[in-house]
């Protein structure tokens, strides 16, 4: 879907006069990596990432789960969204398999940052080798979170 979106819609929207808020909603429908890549299209598109209210981080299947490039990308995206008023949905795929405490603390920091901005949906997906995700009890008493899903991403052999 993301490739189709890039090929069909971006050339049209690049030249269109849609309001920034509408473009932000459109960008919320694609994986965050694709949405972030639009910032190079023009000066107008540089700040549209801040209008996204749904974040979908999917580590490529060919990359090692929990890779530092993936973690660095998510960290940088959250840093760019520091002025973003609301994050409604956060989806994390291929969360850490290393069992390293600093990886888990990064994931929890992302979740808490989103919760502080009104997160209502959280989707967590791990590979079968995942050592587990440790979530704070406070997550389950959040005033804004209404949907929490977790699952396993099946790896290709």
mmCIF file of N, CA and C in Angstrom, residues 32-121:
data_model
loop_
_atom_site.group_PDB
_atom_site.id
_atom_site.type_symbol
_atom_site.label_atom_id
_atom_site.label_comp_id
_atom_site.label_asym_id
_atom_site.label_seq_id
_atom_site.Cartn_x
_atom_site.Cartn_y
_atom_site.Cartn_z
ATOM 1 N N UNK A 32 5.211 5.406 9.061
ATOM 2 C CA UNK A 32 5.886 6.637 9.450
ATOM 3 C C UNK A 32 7.148 6.885 8.628
ATOM 4 N N UNK A 33 7.838 5.837 8.243
ATOM 5 C CA UNK A 33 9.051 6.008 7.432
ATOM 6 C C UNK A 33 8.717 6.676 6.098
ATOM 7 N N UNK A 34 7.613 6.289 5.485
ATOM 8 C CA UNK A 34 7.179 6.895 4.223
ATOM 9 C C UNK A 34 6.776 8.342 4.467
ATOM 10 N N UNK A 35 6.018 8.582 5.536
ATOM 11 C CA UNK A 35 5.578 9.939 5.847
ATOM 12 C C UNK A 35 6.779 10.851 6.100
ATOM 13 N N UNK A 36 7.770 10.360 6.821
ATOM 14 C CA UNK A 36 8.957 11.162 7.112
ATOM 15 C C UNK A 36 9.732 11.489 5.840
ATOM 16 N N UNK A 37 9.714 10.592 4.882
ATOM 17 C CA UNK A 37 10.464 10.820 3.644
ATOM 18 C C UNK A 37 9.878 11.963 2.813
ATOM 19 N N UNK A 38 8.644 12.359 3.085
ATOM 20 C CA UNK A 38 8.032 13.449 2.314
ATOM 21 C C UNK A 38 8.620 14.805 2.659
ATOM 22 N N UNK A 39 9.351 14.888 3.750
ATOM 23 C CA UNK A 39 9.887 16.186 4.172
ATOM 24 C C UNK A 39 10.890 16.761 3.180
ATOM 25 N N UNK A 40 11.381 15.953 2.267
ATOM 26 C CA UNK A 40 12.349 16.447 1.275
ATOM 27 C C UNK A 40 11.663 16.965 0.012
ATOM 28 N N UNK A 41 10.348 16.847 -0.075
ATOM 29 C CA UNK A 41 9.651 17.238 -1.299
ATOM 30 C C UNK A 41 9.699 18.744 -1.546
ATOM 31 N N UNK A 42 9.491 19.521 -0.518
ATOM 32 C CA UNK A 42 9.509 20.980 -0.672
ATOM 33 C C UNK A 42 9.533 21.620 0.709
ATOM 34 N N UNK A 43 9.685 22.939 0.740
ATOM 35 C CA UNK A 43 9.677 23.652 2.015
ATOM 36 C C UNK A 43 8.343 23.445 2.738
ATOM 37 N N UNK A 44 7.268 23.418 1.990
ATOM 38 C CA UNK A 44 5.943 23.256 2.586
ATOM 39 C C UNK A 44 5.825 21.918 3.306
ATOM 40 N N UNK A 45 6.435 20.868 2.749
ATOM 41 C CA UNK A 45 6.290 19.525 3.297
ATOM 42 C C UNK A 45 7.205 19.270 4.487
ATOM 43 N N UNK A 46 8.164 20.135 4.758
ATOM 44 C CA UNK A 46 9.121 19.907 5.849
ATOM 45 C C UNK A 46 8.450 19.776 7.205
ATOM 46 N N UNK A 47 7.410 20.556 7.432
ATOM 47 C CA UNK A 47 6.783 20.580 8.755
ATOM 48 C C UNK A 47 5.514 19.742 8.855
ATOM 49 N N UNK A 48 5.166 19.029 7.805
ATOM 50 C CA UNK A 48 3.931 18.244 7.844
ATOM 51 C C UNK A 48 4.026 17.048 8.789
ATOM 52 N N UNK A 49 5.231 16.556 9.055
ATOM 53 C CA UNK A 49 5.380 15.416 9.958
ATOM 54 C C UNK A 49 4.788 15.732 11.333
ATOM 55 N N UNK A 50 4.855 16.982 11.752
ATOM 56 C CA UNK A 50 4.296 17.381 13.038
ATOM 57 C C UNK A 50 2.777 17.308 13.103
ATOM 58 N N UNK A 51 2.134 17.137 11.959
ATOM 59 C CA UNK A 51 0.667 17.050 11.921
ATOM 60 C C UNK A 51 0.160 15.609 11.942
ATOM 61 N N UNK A 52 1.065 14.664 11.945
ATOM 62 C CA UNK A 52 0.685 13.248 11.938
ATOM 63 C C UNK A 52 0.227 12.851 13.334
ATOM 64 N N UNK A 53 -0.923 12.168 13.416
ATOM 65 C CA UNK A 53 -1.413 11.729 14.721
ATOM 66 C C UNK A 53 -1.393 10.216 14.889
ATOM 67 N N UNK A 54 -0.926 9.501 13.869
ATOM 68 C CA UNK A 54 -0.788 8.046 13.945
ATOM 69 C C UNK A 54 0.617 7.667 13.508
ATOM 70 N N UNK A 55 1.312 6.939 14.368
ATOM 71 C CA UNK A 55 2.676 6.523 14.065
ATOM 72 C C UNK A 55 2.728 5.011 13.911
ATOM 73 N N UNK A 56 3.287 4.580 12.803
ATOM 74 C CA UNK A 56 3.408 3.150 12.523
ATOM 75 C C UNK A 56 4.863 2.866 12.179
ATOM 76 N N UNK A 57 5.555 2.233 13.105
ATOM 77 C CA UNK A 57 6.963 1.905 12.904
ATOM 78 C C UNK A 57 7.087 0.415 12.631
ATOM 79 N N UNK A 58 7.522 0.105 11.437
ATOM 80 C CA UNK A 58 7.705 -1.286 11.038
ATOM 81 C C UNK A 58 9.153 -1.486 10.625
ATOM 82 N N UNK A 59 9.835 -2.348 11.342
ATOM 83 C CA UNK A 59 11.207 -2.651 10.952
ATOM 84 C C UNK A 59 11.151 -3.611 9.780
ATOM 85 N N UNK A 60 11.934 -3.365 8.732
ATOM 86 C CA UNK A 60 11.922 -4.264 7.584
ATOM 87 C C UNK A 60 12.260 -5.694 7.995
ATOM 88 N N UNK A 61 11.597 -6.646 7.355
ATOM 89 C CA UNK A 61 11.811 -8.052 7.696
ATOM 90 C C UNK A 61 13.248 -8.494 7.478
ATOM 91 N N UNK A 62 13.917 -7.887 6.483
ATOM 92 C CA UNK A 62 15.283 -8.305 6.209
ATOM 93 C C UNK A 62 16.278 -7.786 7.244
ATOM 94 N N UNK A 63 15.868 -6.817 8.045
ATOM 95 C CA UNK A 63 16.750 -6.282 9.089
ATOM 96 C C UNK A 63 16.634 -7.138 10.337
ATOM 97 N N UNK A 64 17.654 -7.121 11.134
ATOM 98 C CA UNK A 64 17.614 -7.848 12.396
ATOM 99 C C UNK A 64 16.643 -7.154 13.330
ATOM 100 N N UNK A 65 15.773 -7.919 13.955
ATOM 101 C CA UNK A 65 14.786 -7.332 14.843
ATOM 102 C C UNK A 65 15.481 -6.626 15.995
ATOM 103 N N UNK A 66 15.005 -5.415 16.290
ATOM 104 C CA UNK A 66 15.610 -4.639 17.353
ATOM 105 C C UNK A 66 16.900 -3.971 16.911
ATOM 106 N N UNK A 67 17.095 -3.787 15.622
ATOM 107 C CA UNK A 67 18.334 -3.197 15.126
ATOM 108 C C UNK A 67 18.469 -1.759 15.576
ATOM 109 N N UNK A 68 19.706 -1.301 15.663
ATOM 110 C CA UNK A 68 19.956 0.062 16.118
ATOM 111 C C UNK A 68 19.455 1.094 15.118
ATOM 112 N N UNK A 69 19.491 0.799 13.824
ATOM 113 C CA UNK A 69 18.971 1.750 12.827
ATOM 114 C C UNK A 69 17.489 1.997 13.061
ATOM 115 N N UNK A 70 16.749 0.931 13.331
ATOM 116 C CA UNK A 70 15.316 1.051 13.596
ATOM 117 C C UNK A 70 15.092 1.892 14.857
ATOM 118 N N UNK A 71 15.817 1.564 15.926
ATOM 119 C CA UNK A 71 15.664 2.289 17.186
ATOM 120 C C UNK A 71 16.043 3.755 17.008
ATOM 121 N N UNK A 72 17.124 4.022 16.282
ATOM 122 C CA UNK A 72 17.550 5.402 16.053
ATOM 123 C C UNK A 72 16.512 6.177 15.252
ATOM 124 N N UNK A 73 15.908 5.514 14.249
ATOM 125 C CA UNK A 73 14.872 6.179 13.447
ATOM 126 C C UNK A 73 13.676 6.566 14.320
ATOM 127 N N UNK A 74 13.238 5.650 15.176
ATOM 128 C CA UNK A 74 12.098 5.945 16.056
ATOM 129 C C UNK A 74 12.463 7.078 17.017
ATOM 130 N N UNK A 75 13.657 7.025 17.591
ATOM 131 C CA UNK A 75 14.097 8.104 18.489
ATOM 132 C C UNK A 75 14.084 9.447 17.771
ATOM 133 N N UNK A 76 14.636 9.501 16.556
ATOM 134 C CA UNK A 76 14.698 10.758 15.803
ATOM 135 C C UNK A 76 13.308 11.259 15.438
ATOM 136 N N UNK A 77 12.416 10.329 15.102
ATOM 137 C CA UNK A 77 11.052 10.726 14.758
ATOM 138 C C UNK A 77 10.360 11.346 15.966
ATOM 139 N N UNK A 78 10.490 10.726 17.123
ATOM 140 C CA UNK A 78 9.882 11.302 18.329
ATOM 141 C C UNK A 78 10.498 12.658 18.654
ATOM 142 N N UNK A 79 11.796 12.826 18.404
ATOM 143 C CA UNK A 79 12.437 14.125 18.630
ATOM 144 C C UNK A 79 11.856 15.180 17.689
ATOM 145 N N UNK A 80 11.616 14.800 16.431
ATOM 146 C CA UNK A 80 11.015 15.727 15.476
ATOM 147 C C UNK A 80 9.582 16.080 15.845
ATOM 148 N N UNK A 81 8.923 15.172 16.528
ATOM 149 C CA UNK A 81 7.520 15.387 16.909
ATOM 150 C C UNK A 81 7.390 16.009 18.293
ATOM 151 N N UNK A 82 8.462 16.585 18.802
ATOM 152 C CA UNK A 82 8.429 17.126 20.160
ATOM 153 C C UNK A 82 7.383 18.222 20.328
ATOM 154 N N UNK A 83 7.039 18.903 19.248
ATOM 155 C CA UNK A 83 6.026 19.963 19.307
ATOM 156 C C UNK A 83 4.637 19.462 18.925
ATOM 157 N N UNK A 84 4.537 18.197 18.538
ATOM 158 C CA UNK A 84 3.260 17.643 18.111
ATOM 159 C C UNK A 84 2.313 17.536 19.299
ATOM 160 N N UNK A 85 1.116 18.107 19.176
ATOM 161 C CA UNK A 85 0.213 18.152 20.319
ATOM 162 C C UNK A 85 -0.455 16.822 20.659
ATOM 163 N N UNK A 86 -0.661 15.974 19.665
ATOM 164 C CA UNK A 86 -1.410 14.748 19.938
ATOM 165 C C UNK A 86 -0.886 13.584 19.104
ATOM 166 N N UNK A 87 -0.839 12.427 19.732
ATOM 167 C CA UNK A 87 -0.548 11.168 19.043
ATOM 168 C C UNK A 87 -1.671 10.215 19.429
ATOM 169 N N UNK A 88 -2.529 9.903 18.488
ATOM 170 C CA UNK A 88 -3.679 9.048 18.777
ATOM 171 C C UNK A 88 -3.326 7.566 18.744
ATOM 172 N N UNK A 89 -2.447 7.181 17.813
ATOM 173 C CA UNK A 89 -2.182 5.764 17.594
ATOM 174 C C UNK A 89 -0.682 5.546 17.451
ATOM 175 N N UNK A 90 -0.187 4.481 18.110
ATOM 176 C CA UNK A 90 1.209 4.081 17.997
ATOM 177 C C UNK A 90 1.259 2.589 17.730
ATOM 178 N N UNK A 91 1.936 2.231 16.657
ATOM 179 C CA UNK A 91 2.101 0.826 16.298
ATOM 180 C C UNK A 91 3.587 0.532 16.167
ATOM 181 N N UNK A 92 4.052 -0.446 16.934
ATOM 182 C CA UNK A 92 5.462 -0.850 16.897
ATOM 183 C C UNK A 92 5.543 -2.310 16.482
ATOM 184 N N UNK A 93 6.208 -2.563 15.386
ATOM 185 C CA UNK A 93 6.409 -3.930 14.918
ATOM 186 C C UNK A 93 7.862 -4.324 15.089
ATOM 187 N N UNK A 94 8.081 -5.571 15.326
ATOM 188 C CA UNK A 94 9.438 -6.120 15.493
ATOM 189 C C UNK A 94 10.169 -5.440 16.636
ATOM 190 N N UNK A 95 9.528 -5.427 17.796
ATOM 191 C CA UNK A 95 10.159 -4.839 18.970
ATOM 192 C C UNK A 95 11.284 -5.750 19.453
ATOM 193 N N UNK A 96 12.137 -5.297 20.366
ATOM 194 C CA UNK A 96 13.436 -5.925 20.624
ATOM 195 C C UNK A 96 13.400 -7.400 20.983
ATOM 196 N N UNK A 97 14.403 -8.091 20.457
ATOM 197 C CA UNK A 97 14.575 -9.497 20.781
ATOM 198 C C UNK A 97 15.850 -9.703 21.587
ATOM 199 N N UNK A 98 16.618 -8.654 21.753
ATOM 200 C CA UNK A 98 17.936 -8.806 22.377
ATOM 201 C C UNK A 98 17.859 -9.054 23.879
ATOM 202 N N UNK A 99 16.792 -8.592 24.510
ATOM 203 C CA UNK A 99 16.692 -8.733 25.955
ATOM 204 C C UNK A 99 17.499 -7.682 26.701
ATOM 205 N N UNK A 100 18.042 -6.699 25.982
ATOM 206 C CA UNK A 100 18.840 -5.649 26.614
ATOM 207 C C UNK A 100 17.915 -4.644 27.287
ATOM 208 N N UNK A 101 18.239 -4.283 28.516
ATOM 209 C CA UNK A 101 17.407 -3.356 29.279
ATOM 210 C C UNK A 101 17.271 -2.001 28.605
ATOM 211 N N UNK A 102 18.353 -1.514 27.965
ATOM 212 C CA UNK A 102 18.266 -0.200 27.339
ATOM 213 C C UNK A 102 17.307 -0.207 26.154
ATOM 214 N N UNK A 103 17.175 -1.345 25.455
ATOM 215 C CA UNK A 103 16.197 -1.446 24.369
ATOM 216 C C UNK A 103 14.779 -1.355 24.919
ATOM 217 N N UNK A 104 14.528 -2.057 26.025
ATOM 218 C CA UNK A 104 13.201 -2.005 26.631
ATOM 219 C C UNK A 104 12.892 -0.615 27.160
ATOM 220 N N UNK A 105 13.888 0.066 27.706
ATOM 221 C CA UNK A 105 13.634 1.408 28.227
ATOM 222 C C UNK A 105 13.320 2.375 27.087
ATOM 223 N N UNK A 106 13.939 2.169 25.924
ATOM 224 C CA UNK A 106 13.631 3.024 24.768
ATOM 225 C C UNK A 106 12.187 2.805 24.334
ATOM 226 N N UNK A 107 11.761 1.538 24.246
ATOM 227 C CA UNK A 107 10.384 1.236 23.845
ATOM 228 C C UNK A 107 9.410 1.858 24.837
ATOM 229 N N UNK A 108 9.675 1.705 26.115
ATOM 230 C CA UNK A 108 8.793 2.291 27.126
ATOM 231 C C UNK A 108 8.790 3.814 27.060
ATOM 232 N N UNK A 109 9.927 4.425 26.753
ATOM 233 C CA UNK A 109 9.983 5.886 26.609
ATOM 234 C C UNK A 109 9.095 6.340 25.450
ATOM 235 N N UNK A 110 9.122 5.595 24.324
ATOM 236 C CA UNK A 110 8.258 5.943 23.190
ATOM 237 C C UNK A 110 6.787 5.854 23.600
ATOM 238 N N UNK A 111 6.454 4.780 24.291
ATOM 239 C CA UNK A 111 5.061 4.581 24.707
ATOM 240 C C UNK A 111 4.625 5.715 25.643
ATOM 241 N N UNK A 112 5.466 6.058 26.627
ATOM 242 C CA UNK A 112 5.102 7.117 27.570
ATOM 243 C C UNK A 112 5.024 8.473 26.905
ATOM 244 N N UNK A 113 5.898 8.733 25.937
ATOM 245 C CA UNK A 113 5.828 9.998 25.212
ATOM 246 C C UNK A 113 4.489 10.100 24.493
ATOM 247 N N UNK A 114 4.081 9.006 23.850
ATOM 248 C CA UNK A 114 2.794 8.999 23.150
ATOM 249 C C UNK A 114 1.633 9.126 24.144
ATOM 250 N N UNK A 115 1.721 8.443 25.285
ATOM 251 C CA UNK A 115 0.668 8.545 26.301
ATOM 252 C C UNK A 115 0.514 9.978 26.806
ATOM 253 N N UNK A 116 1.620 10.666 26.959
ATOM 254 C CA UNK A 116 1.570 12.057 27.412
ATOM 255 C C UNK A 116 0.871 12.954 26.400
ATOM 256 N N UNK A 117 0.769 12.485 25.161
ATOM 257 C CA UNK A 117 0.113 13.267 24.108
ATOM 258 C C UNK A 117 -1.244 12.692 23.734
ATOM 259 N N UNK A 118 -1.843 11.943 24.633
ATOM 260 C CA UNK A 118 -3.217 11.497 24.439
ATOM 261 C C UNK A 118 -3.387 10.196 23.695
ATOM 262 N N UNK A 119 -2.404 9.318 23.729
ATOM 263 C CA UNK A 119 -2.484 8.042 23.016
ATOM 264 C C UNK A 119 -3.753 7.281 23.372
ATOM 265 N N UNK A 120 -4.493 6.854 22.333
ATOM 266 C CA UNK A 120 -5.702 6.066 22.581
ATOM 267 C C UNK A 120 -5.574 4.631 22.060
ATOM 268 N N UNK A 121 -4.666 4.391 21.113
ATOM 269 C CA UNK A 121 -4.459 3.038 20.581
ATOM 270 C C UNK A 121 -2.984 2.694 20.583
#
